[in-house]
Short mmCIF file of C-alpha atoms in Angstrom, two decimals:
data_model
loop_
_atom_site.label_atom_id
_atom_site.label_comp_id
_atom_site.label_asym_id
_atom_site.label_seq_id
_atom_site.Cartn_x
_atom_site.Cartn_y
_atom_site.Cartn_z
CA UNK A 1 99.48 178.22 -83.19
CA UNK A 2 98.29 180.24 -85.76
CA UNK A 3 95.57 178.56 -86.07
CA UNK A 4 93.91 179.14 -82.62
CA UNK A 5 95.03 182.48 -82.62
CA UNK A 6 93.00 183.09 -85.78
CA UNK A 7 90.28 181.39 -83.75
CA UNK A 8 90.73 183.45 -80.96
CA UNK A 9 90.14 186.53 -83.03
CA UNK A 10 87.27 185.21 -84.48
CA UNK A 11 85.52 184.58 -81.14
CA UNK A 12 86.70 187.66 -79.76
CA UNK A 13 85.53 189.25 -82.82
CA UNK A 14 81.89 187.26 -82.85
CA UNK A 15 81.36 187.92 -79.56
CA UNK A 16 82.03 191.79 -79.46
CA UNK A 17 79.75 191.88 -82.61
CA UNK A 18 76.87 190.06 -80.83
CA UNK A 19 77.57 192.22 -77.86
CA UNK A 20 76.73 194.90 -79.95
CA UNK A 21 73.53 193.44 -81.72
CA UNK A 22 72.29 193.25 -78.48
CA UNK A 23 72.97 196.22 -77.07
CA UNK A 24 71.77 197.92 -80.05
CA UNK A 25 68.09 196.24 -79.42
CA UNK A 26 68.50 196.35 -75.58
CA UNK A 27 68.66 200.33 -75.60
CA UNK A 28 65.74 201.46 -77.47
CA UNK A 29 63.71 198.60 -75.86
CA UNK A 30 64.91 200.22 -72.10
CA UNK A 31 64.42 203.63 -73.47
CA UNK A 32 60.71 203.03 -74.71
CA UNK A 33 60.01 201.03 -71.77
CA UNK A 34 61.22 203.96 -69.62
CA UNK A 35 59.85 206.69 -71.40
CA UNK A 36 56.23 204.80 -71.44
CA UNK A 37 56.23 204.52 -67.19
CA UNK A 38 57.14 207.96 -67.35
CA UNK A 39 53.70 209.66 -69.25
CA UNK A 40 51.71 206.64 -68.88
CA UNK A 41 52.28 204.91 -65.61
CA UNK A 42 53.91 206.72 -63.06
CA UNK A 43 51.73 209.61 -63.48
CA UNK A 44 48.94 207.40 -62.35
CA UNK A 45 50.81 205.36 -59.42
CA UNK A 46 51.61 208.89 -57.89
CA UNK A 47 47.94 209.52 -57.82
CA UNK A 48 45.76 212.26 -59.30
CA UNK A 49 46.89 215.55 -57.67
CA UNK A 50 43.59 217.05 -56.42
CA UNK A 51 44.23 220.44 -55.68
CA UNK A 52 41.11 222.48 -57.01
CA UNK A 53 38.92 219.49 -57.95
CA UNK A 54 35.68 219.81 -57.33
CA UNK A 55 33.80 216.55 -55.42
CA UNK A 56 30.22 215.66 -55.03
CA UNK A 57 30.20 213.73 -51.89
CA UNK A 58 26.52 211.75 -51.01
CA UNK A 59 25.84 210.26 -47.34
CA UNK A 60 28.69 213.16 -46.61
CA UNK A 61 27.35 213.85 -43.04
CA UNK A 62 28.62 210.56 -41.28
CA UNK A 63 30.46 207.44 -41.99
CA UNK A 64 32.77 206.54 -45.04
CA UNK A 65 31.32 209.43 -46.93
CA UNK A 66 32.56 212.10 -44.15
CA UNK A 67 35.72 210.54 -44.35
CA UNK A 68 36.34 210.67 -47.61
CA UNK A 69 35.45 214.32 -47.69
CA UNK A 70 38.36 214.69 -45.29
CA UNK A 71 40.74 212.77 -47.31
CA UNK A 72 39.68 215.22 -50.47
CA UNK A 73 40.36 217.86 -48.10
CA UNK A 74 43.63 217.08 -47.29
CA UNK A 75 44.40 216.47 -50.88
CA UNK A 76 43.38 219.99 -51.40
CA UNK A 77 40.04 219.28 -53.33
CA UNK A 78 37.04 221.79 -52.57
CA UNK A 79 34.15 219.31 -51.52
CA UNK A 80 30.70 219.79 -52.00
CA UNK A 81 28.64 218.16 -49.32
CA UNK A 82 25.21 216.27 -49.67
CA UNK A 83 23.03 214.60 -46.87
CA UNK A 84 20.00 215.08 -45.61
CA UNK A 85 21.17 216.72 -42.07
CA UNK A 86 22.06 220.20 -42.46
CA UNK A 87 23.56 220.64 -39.18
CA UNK A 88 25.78 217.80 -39.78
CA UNK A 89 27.38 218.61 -42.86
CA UNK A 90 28.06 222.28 -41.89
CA UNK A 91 29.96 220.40 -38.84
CA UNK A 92 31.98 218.04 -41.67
CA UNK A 93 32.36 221.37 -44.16
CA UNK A 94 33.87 223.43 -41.05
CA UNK A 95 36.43 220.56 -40.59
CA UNK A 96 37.07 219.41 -44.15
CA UNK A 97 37.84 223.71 -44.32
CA UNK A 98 40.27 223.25 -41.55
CA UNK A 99 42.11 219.70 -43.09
CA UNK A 100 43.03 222.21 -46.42
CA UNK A 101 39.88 222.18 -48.63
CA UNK A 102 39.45 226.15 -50.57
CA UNK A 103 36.06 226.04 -50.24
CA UNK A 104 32.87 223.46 -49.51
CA UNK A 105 29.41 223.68 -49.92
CA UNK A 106 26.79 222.24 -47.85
CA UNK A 107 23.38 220.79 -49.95
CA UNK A 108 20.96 219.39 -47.78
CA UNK A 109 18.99 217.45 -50.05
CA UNK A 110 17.16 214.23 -50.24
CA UNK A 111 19.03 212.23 -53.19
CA UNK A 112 15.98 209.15 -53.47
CA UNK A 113 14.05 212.02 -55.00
CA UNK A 114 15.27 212.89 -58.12
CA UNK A 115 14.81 216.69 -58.59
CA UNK A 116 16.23 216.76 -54.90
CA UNK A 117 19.47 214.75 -57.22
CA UNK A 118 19.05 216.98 -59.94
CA UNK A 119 19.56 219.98 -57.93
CA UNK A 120 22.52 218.94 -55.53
CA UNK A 121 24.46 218.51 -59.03
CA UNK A 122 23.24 221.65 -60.17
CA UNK A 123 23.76 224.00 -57.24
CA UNK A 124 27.28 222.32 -57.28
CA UNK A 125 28.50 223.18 -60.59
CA UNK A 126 26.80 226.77 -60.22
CA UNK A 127 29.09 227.03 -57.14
CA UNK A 128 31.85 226.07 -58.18
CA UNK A 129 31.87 225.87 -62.57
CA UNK A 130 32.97 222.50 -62.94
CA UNK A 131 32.53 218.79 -61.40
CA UNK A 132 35.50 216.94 -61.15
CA UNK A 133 35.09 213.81 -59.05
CA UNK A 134 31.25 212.05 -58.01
CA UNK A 135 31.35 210.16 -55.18
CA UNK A 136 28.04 208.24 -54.87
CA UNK A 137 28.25 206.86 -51.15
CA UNK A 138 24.68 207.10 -49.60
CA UNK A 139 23.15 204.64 -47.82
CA UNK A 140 20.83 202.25 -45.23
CA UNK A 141 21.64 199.09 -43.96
CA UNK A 142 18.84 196.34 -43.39
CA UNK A 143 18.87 193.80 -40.71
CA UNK A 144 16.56 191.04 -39.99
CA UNK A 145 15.73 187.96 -41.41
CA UNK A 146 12.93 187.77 -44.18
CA UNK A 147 10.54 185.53 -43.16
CA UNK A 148 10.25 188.29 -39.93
CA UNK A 149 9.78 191.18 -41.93
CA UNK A 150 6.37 192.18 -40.89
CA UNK A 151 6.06 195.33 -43.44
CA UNK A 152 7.65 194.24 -47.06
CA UNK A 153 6.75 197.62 -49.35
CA UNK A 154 8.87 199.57 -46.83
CA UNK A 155 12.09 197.99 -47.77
CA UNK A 156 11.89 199.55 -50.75
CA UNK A 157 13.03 202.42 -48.93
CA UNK A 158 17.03 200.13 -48.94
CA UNK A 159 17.00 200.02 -52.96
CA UNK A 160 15.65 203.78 -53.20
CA UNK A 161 18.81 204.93 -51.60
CA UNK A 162 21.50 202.24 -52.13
CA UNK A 163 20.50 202.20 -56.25
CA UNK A 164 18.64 204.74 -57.09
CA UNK A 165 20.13 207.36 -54.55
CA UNK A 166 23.37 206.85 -56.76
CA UNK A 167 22.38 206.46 -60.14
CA UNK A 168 20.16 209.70 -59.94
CA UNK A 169 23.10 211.91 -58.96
CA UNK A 170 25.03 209.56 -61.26
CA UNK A 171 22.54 210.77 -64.27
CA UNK A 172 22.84 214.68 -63.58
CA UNK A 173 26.33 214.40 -63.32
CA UNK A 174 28.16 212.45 -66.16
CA UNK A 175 28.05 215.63 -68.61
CA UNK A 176 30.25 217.60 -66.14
CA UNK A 177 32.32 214.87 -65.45
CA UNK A 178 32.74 213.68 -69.59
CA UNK A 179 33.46 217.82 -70.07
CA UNK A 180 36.36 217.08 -67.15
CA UNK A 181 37.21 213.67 -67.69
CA UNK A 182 36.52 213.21 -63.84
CA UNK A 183 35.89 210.28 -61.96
CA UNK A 184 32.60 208.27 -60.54
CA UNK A 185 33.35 206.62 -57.06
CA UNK A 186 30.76 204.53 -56.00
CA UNK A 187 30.48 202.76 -52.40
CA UNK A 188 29.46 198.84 -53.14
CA UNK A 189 29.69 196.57 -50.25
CA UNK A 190 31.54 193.35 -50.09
CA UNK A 191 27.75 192.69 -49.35
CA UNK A 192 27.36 192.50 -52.95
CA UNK A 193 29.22 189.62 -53.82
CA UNK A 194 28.98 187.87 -50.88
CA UNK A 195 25.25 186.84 -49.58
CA UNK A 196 25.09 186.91 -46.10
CA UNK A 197 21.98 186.37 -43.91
CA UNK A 198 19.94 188.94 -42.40
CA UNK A 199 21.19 191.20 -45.19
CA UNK A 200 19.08 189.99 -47.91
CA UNK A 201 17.69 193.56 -49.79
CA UNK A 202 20.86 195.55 -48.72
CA UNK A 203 23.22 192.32 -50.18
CA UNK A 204 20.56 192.65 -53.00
CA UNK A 205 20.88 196.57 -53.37
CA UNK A 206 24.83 196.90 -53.39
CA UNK A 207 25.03 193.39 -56.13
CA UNK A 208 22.41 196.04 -58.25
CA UNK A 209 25.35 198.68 -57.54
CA UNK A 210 28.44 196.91 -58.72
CA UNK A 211 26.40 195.58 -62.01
CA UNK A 212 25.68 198.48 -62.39
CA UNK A 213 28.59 200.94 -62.28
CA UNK A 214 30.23 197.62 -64.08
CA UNK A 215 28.40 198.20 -67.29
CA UNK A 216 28.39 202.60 -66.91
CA UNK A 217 32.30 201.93 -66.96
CA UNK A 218 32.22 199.38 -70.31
CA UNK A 219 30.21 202.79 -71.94
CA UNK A 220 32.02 205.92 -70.39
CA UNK A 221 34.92 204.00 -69.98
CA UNK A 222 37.29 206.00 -71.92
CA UNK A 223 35.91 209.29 -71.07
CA UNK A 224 34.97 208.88 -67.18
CA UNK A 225 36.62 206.97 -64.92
CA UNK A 226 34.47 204.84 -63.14
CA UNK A 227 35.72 203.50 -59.46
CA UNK A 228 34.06 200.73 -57.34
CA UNK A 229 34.58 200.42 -53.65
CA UNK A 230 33.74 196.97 -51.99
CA UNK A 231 34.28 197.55 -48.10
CA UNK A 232 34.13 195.10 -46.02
CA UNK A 233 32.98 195.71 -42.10
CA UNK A 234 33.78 199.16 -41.93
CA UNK A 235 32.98 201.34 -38.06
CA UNK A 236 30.11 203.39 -39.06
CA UNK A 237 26.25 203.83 -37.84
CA UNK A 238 25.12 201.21 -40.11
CA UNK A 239 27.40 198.42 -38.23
CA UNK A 240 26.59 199.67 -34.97
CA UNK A 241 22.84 198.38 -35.85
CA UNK A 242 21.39 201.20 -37.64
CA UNK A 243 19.21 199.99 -40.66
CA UNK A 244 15.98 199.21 -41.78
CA UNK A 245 14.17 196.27 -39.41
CA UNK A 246 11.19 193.79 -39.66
CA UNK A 247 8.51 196.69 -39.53
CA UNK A 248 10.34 199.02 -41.91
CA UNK A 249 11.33 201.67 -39.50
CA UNK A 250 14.76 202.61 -39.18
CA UNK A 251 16.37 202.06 -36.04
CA UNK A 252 19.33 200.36 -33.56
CA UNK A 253 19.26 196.56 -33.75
CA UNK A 254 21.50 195.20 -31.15
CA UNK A 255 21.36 191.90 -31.85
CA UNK A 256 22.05 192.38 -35.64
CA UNK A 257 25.31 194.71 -34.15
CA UNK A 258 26.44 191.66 -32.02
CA UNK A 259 26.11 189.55 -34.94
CA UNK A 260 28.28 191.76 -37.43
CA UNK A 261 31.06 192.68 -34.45
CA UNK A 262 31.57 189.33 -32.55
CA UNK A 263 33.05 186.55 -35.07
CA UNK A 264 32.27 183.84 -32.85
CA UNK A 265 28.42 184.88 -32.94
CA UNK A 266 27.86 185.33 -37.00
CA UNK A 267 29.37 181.48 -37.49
CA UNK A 268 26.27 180.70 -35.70
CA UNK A 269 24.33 178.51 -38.43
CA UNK A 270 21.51 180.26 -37.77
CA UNK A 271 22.91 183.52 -39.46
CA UNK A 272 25.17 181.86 -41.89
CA UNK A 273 23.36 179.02 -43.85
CA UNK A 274 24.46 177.53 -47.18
CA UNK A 275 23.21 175.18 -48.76
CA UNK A 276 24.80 172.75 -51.70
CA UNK A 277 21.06 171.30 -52.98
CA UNK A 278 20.40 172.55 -56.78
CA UNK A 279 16.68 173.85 -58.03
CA UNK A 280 15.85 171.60 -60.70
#
């Protein structure tokens, strides 16, 4: 009796003792975990609080790009507004004014020519001091199949806007944004990862995009954050047929709407072709 009573204490004993051992590593463990969420984490998944940031918004006058300036304005962010239609953007400014932005500014400005990029950067940060957040969203669509294209040199026009009318701005910009440890948001395209037919220079265009903004964010990385959106069919002009076709005009292509809208239409082979052969 004696015996397993001295037993008893012992494993009474043992186990309040390991009880303690582990409590003793379980608490600092839960209080660094905690206390890391709380600087590092949660201030992050609550989202950056915009309230007097200053955005550079590209292809602001229609589409994702006037959307997002409303979204900024709601989050209290003073927008500055570049497109080429001034008319347009004072309509967007009046409204993003209205959703809660302080104050917007309307640049009319061409952004495939790069003093035009130069000086919607400039005029912004003379406005308003600073640059907070760059959101490179311009551009065209293309739609027609390659062997149709009947003027080649003027789909140059689809990388002069989709690349280069983003890296420009993106060039002017990154001092402001390292001084403010802002934020590059760039508008990709599914498009870019995805080859689809009809599509060939804009697929081409957005794949140049997301390389890219891929590699600016492996060398700013630490200093600018670098954001990549890959929409996929999105309501907008350029999915309503708007885009480059065969003779290098811009214009409404039905057919190429019908194609991106109706499901049962783009599975046609004739727009969707892969193939398994191997150059060798």
């Amino acid at each position: 009796m004696a015996r397993q009573t001295l037993t008893n204490g012992f494993l009474s004993g043992f186990m309040h003792v390991g009880l303690a051992l582990v409590l003793l590593a379980y608490l600092p463990i839960a209080f660094l975990c905690r206390l890391v969420y709380r600087l590092l984490i949660r201030p992050f998944a609550a989202g950056e609080d915009l309230r007097g940031k200053v955005v550079l918004i590209t292809g602001a006058s229609s589409g994702i790009g006037e959307n997002l300036a409303y979204e900024y304005a709601r989050k209290g962010a003073c927008v500055a507004l570049v497109a080429r239609t001034e008319i347009a953007l004072r309509a967007v400014a009046k409204t993003a004014r209205e959703l809660g932005a302080p104050d917007t500014l309307v640049v009319p400005a061409d952004i495939t020519n790069v003093d035009e990029a130069k000086r919607a950067v400039e005029e912004t940060v003379a406005h308003f001091g600073k640059l907070n957040h760059l959101v490179a969203n311009a551009g065209v669509w293309s739609s027609c199949f390659f062997e149709e294209i009947t003027n080649v040199s003027a789909f140059q026009n689809v990388m002069d806007l989709n690349f280069w009318g983003a890296v420009y701005p993106t060039y002017f910009a990154l001092p402001y944004l390292k001084a403010s440890r802002g934020n590059i948001v760039v508008t990709a395209s599914v498009a870019g990862r995805v080859p689809v037919a009809r599509m060939s220079f804009y697929n081409a265009s957005k794949a140049a995009v997301i390389r890219f903004y891929e590699t600016l964010r492996a060398e700013v990385g630490p200093h600018v954050r670098v954001t990549i959106l890959m929409p996929g069919y999105v309501v907008s002009n350029l999915t309503m047929g708007k885009g480059v076709q065969k003779d290098g005009n811009v214009g409404f292509d039905e057919e190429a709407r019908d194609v991106r809208t109706h499901p049962s239409i783009s599975l046609n082979h004739r727009y969707f072709h892969s193939s398994s052969s191997v150059d060798r």
